[in-house]
Coordinates of C-alpha atoms in Angstrom, one line a residue:
X1 CA -14.0 -23.8 13.7
X2 CA -16.5 -24.8 10.6
X3 CA -17.6 -28.0 10.4
X4 CA -18.3 -29.3 6.7
X5 CA -18.8 -33.5 8.0
X6 CA -22.2 -32.9 7.1
X7 CA -21.7 -31.8 3.8
X8 CA -21.7 -33.4 0.7
X9 CA -18.3 -32.5 -1.6
X10 CA -20.3 -31.0 -3.9
X11 CA -21.8 -28.3 -2.0
X12 CA -18.7 -28.0 0.5
X13 CA -16.6 -27.4 -3.1
X14 CA -18.9 -24.6 -3.7
X15 CA -19.1 -22.8 -0.7
X16 CA -15.5 -23.0 -0.8
X17 CA -15.1 -21.1 -4.0
X18 CA -17.7 -18.5 -2.4
X19 CA -15.3 -18.0 0.1
X20 CA -12.2 -17.8 -2.1
X21 CA -14.0 -15.6 -4.7
X22 CA -15.1 -13.0 -1.9
X23 CA -11.2 -12.7 -0.3
X24 CA -10.3 -12.5 -4.0
X25 CA -13.1 -9.6 -4.7
X26 CA -11.6 -7.9 -1.2
X27 CA -7.6 -8.8 -1.7
X28 CA -7.0 -8.4 -5.3
X29 CA -7.4 -4.8 -6.0
X30 CA -3.6 -4.4 -5.1
X31 CA -2.7 -6.7 -7.3
X32 CA -5.7 -6.7 -10.2
X33 CA -2.6 -5.8 -12.5
X34 CA -1.4 -8.9 -11.9
X35 CA -4.7 -10.3 -13.4
X36 CA -4.8 -11.7 -17.0
X37 CA -4.9 -9.0 -20.1
X38 CA -8.8 -8.6 -20.2
X39 CA -10.0 -10.6 -16.8
X40 CA -12.6 -8.3 -15.3
X41 CA -12.4 -8.5 -10.5
X42 CA -15.2 -11.0 -9.3
X43 CA -18.1 -10.0 -7.7
X44 CA -18.5 -10.9 -4.0
X45 CA -22.0 -11.3 -5.3
X46 CA -21.9 -12.4 -8.5
X47 CA -22.0 -16.4 -10.4
X48 CA -19.5 -18.7 -8.6
X49 CA -16.1 -18.3 -10.2
X50 CA -15.2 -21.9 -11.9
X51 CA -12.4 -22.9 -10.2
X52 CA -10.0 -22.5 -12.7
X53 CA -10.7 -18.3 -12.5
X54 CA -10.5 -18.7 -8.4
X55 CA -6.9 -20.7 -8.9
X56 CA -6.2 -17.9 -10.8
X57 CA -7.1 -15.2 -9.3
X58 CA -5.8 -16.6 -6.1
X59 CA -2.5 -17.0 -7.9
X60 CA -2.0 -12.9 -8.0
X61 CA -3.4 -12.4 -4.3
X62 CA -3.0 -14.8 -1.7
X63 CA -0.6 -13.0 -0.1
X64 CA -2.4 -9.9 0.5
X65 CA -5.2 -11.7 1.3
X66 CA -2.9 -13.9 4.0
X67 CA -1.6 -11.5 5.7
X68 CA -4.8 -9.4 6.0
X69 CA -6.9 -12.4 7.3
X70 CA -3.9 -13.0 9.4
X71 CA -4.3 -10.0 10.9
X72 CA -7.7 -10.4 11.8
X73 CA -7.2 -13.9 13.7
X74 CA -9.0 -15.8 10.5
X75 CA -6.4 -16.9 7.9
X76 CA -7.1 -20.6 9.0
X77 CA -9.8 -20.7 7.1
X78 CA -8.3 -19.3 3.9
X79 CA -5.5 -21.7 3.9
X80 CA -8.6 -24.7 4.3
X81 CA -10.3 -23.3 1.4
X82 CA -7.1 -23.3 -0.5
X83 CA -5.6 -26.5 0.3
X84 CA -9.8 -27.4 -0.6
X85 CA -8.8 -26.2 -4.1
X86 CA -5.3 -27.2 -4.8
X87 CA -6.7 -30.7 -4.2
X88 CA -9.7 -30.2 -6.5
X89 CA -7.4 -29.0 -9.8
X90 CA -5.3 -32.3 -8.5
X91 CA -7.7 -34.5 -8.5
X92 CA -9.4 -33.2 -11.9
X93 CA -6.1 -33.5 -13.8
X94 CA -5.9 -36.9 -12.4
X95 CA -9.3 -38.2 -13.4
X96 CA -8.4 -36.9 -17.0
X97 CA -5.7 -38.9 -17.1
X98 CA -2.9 -35.9 -16.6
X99 CA 0.2 -36.8 -15.0
X100 CA 1.1 -33.5 -12.9
X101 CA 5.1 -34.3 -12.2
X102 CA 6.4 -33.4 -15.8
X103 CA 4.6 -30.1 -15.8
X104 CA 6.0 -29.0 -12.8
X105 CA 9.4 -28.2 -14.3
X106 CA 10.3 -25.4 -16.3
X107 CA 12.3 -25.8 -20.1
X108 CA 14.0 -22.7 -20.5
X109 CA 13.6 -22.8 -23.9
X110 CA 9.8 -23.4 -23.8
X111 CA 7.7 -20.3 -25.7
X112 CA 5.1 -19.6 -22.5
X113 CA 2.9 -18.7 -25.0
X114 CA 2.9 -22.5 -26.3
X115 CA 2.2 -23.9 -23.0
X116 CA -1.0 -26.6 -23.0
X117 CA -3.8 -25.6 -21.0
X118 CA -2.8 -27.9 -18.6
X119 CA 0.5 -26.9 -18.3
X120 CA -0.9 -23.4 -17.3
X121 CA -2.8 -24.9 -14.8
X122 CA -0.1 -26.6 -13.5
X123 CA 2.5 -23.1 -13.4
X124 CA -0.9 -21.2 -11.6
X125 CA -1.2 -24.0 -9.1
X126 CA 3.3 -23.7 -8.6
X127 CA 2.4 -19.7 -8.1
X128 CA -0.1 -19.7 -5.3
X129 CA 2.1 -21.7 -3.4
X130 CA 5.1 -19.6 -3.8
X131 CA 2.6 -16.8 -2.8
X132 CA 1.7 -18.8 0.0
X133 CA 5.2 -19.5 1.2
X134 CA 6.4 -16.0 0.8
X135 CA 4.4 -14.0 3.0
X136 CA 5.1 -16.2 5.5
X137 CA 8.9 -15.3 4.7
X138 CA 9.8 -13.4 8.0
X139 CA 8.7 -17.1 10.0
X140 CA 10.6 -19.1 8.0
X141 CA 13.7 -17.3 7.7
X142 CA 13.3 -17.5 11.9
X143 CA 13.1 -21.7 11.2
X144 CA 16.2 -21.3 9.3
X145 CA 18.2 -20.0 12.0
X146 CA 16.0 -21.5 15.7
X147 CA 17.3 -24.7 17.2
X148 CA 15.4 -27.8 16.8
X149 CA 12.3 -28.0 19.6
X150 CA 9.1 -27.0 20.7
X151 CA 9.0 -23.0 19.6
X152 CA 10.4 -24.2 15.9
X153 CA 7.5 -26.9 15.7
X154 CA 5.1 -24.1 16.7
X155 CA 6.7 -21.5 14.2
X156 CA 6.3 -24.0 11.5
X157 CA 3.1 -24.7 12.1
X158 CA 2.1 -21.3 12.2
X159 CA 2.1 -21.0 8.0
X160 CA -0.1 -21.1 5.6
X161 CA 2.4 -23.7 4.2
X162 CA 2.2 -26.5 6.5
X163 CA -1.5 -25.7 7.3
X164 CA -2.4 -26.6 3.2
X165 CA -0.1 -29.2 3.3
X166 CA -1.6 -31.2 6.2
X167 CA -5.3 -30.3 5.7
X168 CA -7.2 -33.4 5.7
X169 CA -10.6 -32.4 5.1
X170 CA -13.7 -33.2 7.0
X171 CA -13.6 -36.0 9.3
X172 CA -14.4 -39.1 7.7
X173 CA -12.9 -38.4 4.6
X174 CA -10.3 -39.9 2.0
X175 CA -6.7 -40.5 3.6
X176 CA -4.5 -37.7 3.5
X177 CA -2.2 -37.9 0.7
X178 CA 0.5 -35.7 0.0
X179 CA 0.3 -32.3 -2.9
X180 CA 1.9 -33.2 -5.8
X181 CA 2.1 -29.5 -6.9
X182 CA 4.1 -28.6 -3.8
X183 CA 7.1 -30.9 -4.7
X184 CA 9.6 -28.6 -3.2
X185 CA 12.4 -29.5 -6.1
X186 CA 10.7 -28.1 -8.7
X187 CA 9.1 -25.6 -7.0
X188 CA 12.2 -24.2 -6.0
X189 CA 13.4 -24.8 -9.2
X190 CA 11.4 -22.1 -10.8
X191 CA 11.3 -19.6 -8.4
X192 CA 14.6 -19.1 -7.3
X193 CA 13.6 -17.0 -4.8
X194 CA 12.0 -20.3 -2.5
X195 CA 15.8 -21.7 -2.6
X196 CA 17.6 -19.9 0.3
X197 CA 14.2 -20.8 2.3
X198 CA 14.1 -24.6 1.3
X199 CA 16.0 -26.3 4.6
X200 CA 12.8 -24.3 6.1
X201 CA 10.4 -25.6 3.7
X202 CA 11.6 -29.6 3.7
X203 CA 10.8 -29.2 7.4
X204 CA 7.6 -28.0 7.2
X205 CA 6.5 -30.9 4.9
X206 CA 7.8 -33.4 6.4
X207 CA 5.9 -32.1 9.6
X208 CA 2.3 -31.8 7.9
X209 CA 3.3 -35.6 6.8
X210 CA 3.8 -36.3 10.1
X211 CA 0.6 -34.8 11.1
X212 CA -1.8 -35.4 8.3
X213 CA -1.0 -39.5 8.7
X214 CA -1.0 -39.1 12.4
X215 CA -4.6 -37.9 11.4
X216 CA -5.2 -41.0 9.6
X217 CA -4.5 -43.1 12.6
X218 CA -6.7 -41.8 14.5
X219 CA -5.2 -39.1 16.4
X220 CA -6.9 -35.8 17.7
X221 CA -7.8 -32.7 16.1
X222 CA -5.2 -31.4 13.4
X223 CA -3.5 -28.1 13.4
X224 CA -5.5 -27.5 10.6
X225 CA -8.9 -27.4 11.6
X226 CA -10.5 -24.0 10.4
X227 CA -11.1 -20.8 12.1

C-alpha cells in the first residue's frame, strides 16, 4: 500500500485531490447531469480542483467510482483519499468556528436557494456519505440478515463506509476522531433510502470506532491501509 508517513500534510492533501480529480474525470461521465449547471468536467491533467469542487464532483460519481475501482481491486485508495478530503473539509469548518452539527439536520420548510455556503457544504458531505453507503447496498442487506460473528465482521470491513470511517491517516498523525458529517440519525433523516439499512450502518460505525481507537492504542495495521 501507499505510505504517506514521510509526506508533509499539504503535499499529501494535494496528491489526494489529484487522485480524486482523476477518479471524477474517469467515472463522472455517466453522472455528469448531476453536476451544477454550467460546471465543466475536470481535466485529469488540468489545474488541481479546489477541495470544494472536488467534493461536489465526487458526491455525484462516488457510487460509480467505488464499484468500478472495486472491480479492479483498488478501491481502498479511493476510500482513503475520500476520508482525507472529508476530514479536511470538516477541519476547515472547525477552524472557522462553524458548528457542523446543526447544519446536518434538514428543515422541510427551508428554502434550498437560501441555504448558506456552509449548509450547502454540509449537504454535499451528506450526499457523499449516502453515495458511499448505497454503493454497497447489497452488502448492507447481507449484514442485516447475517448472524453475529467473523463472517459478518468481514463483510462490514469490506464496505466503503467502514473503511472511510476507520481511516486514520499515516502513522504518527493526530489521534483518530470520528467524522461528524456521517452521524447516522441526521443522515438517515435526510436520505429515506438509508433508513432500512440503519441497523447495519450502526454496526459499521461501532466497528470503525473500535478499530481506530485500537490503532491509537498501538495496534497493528489498520484495515484502511490503501492498496
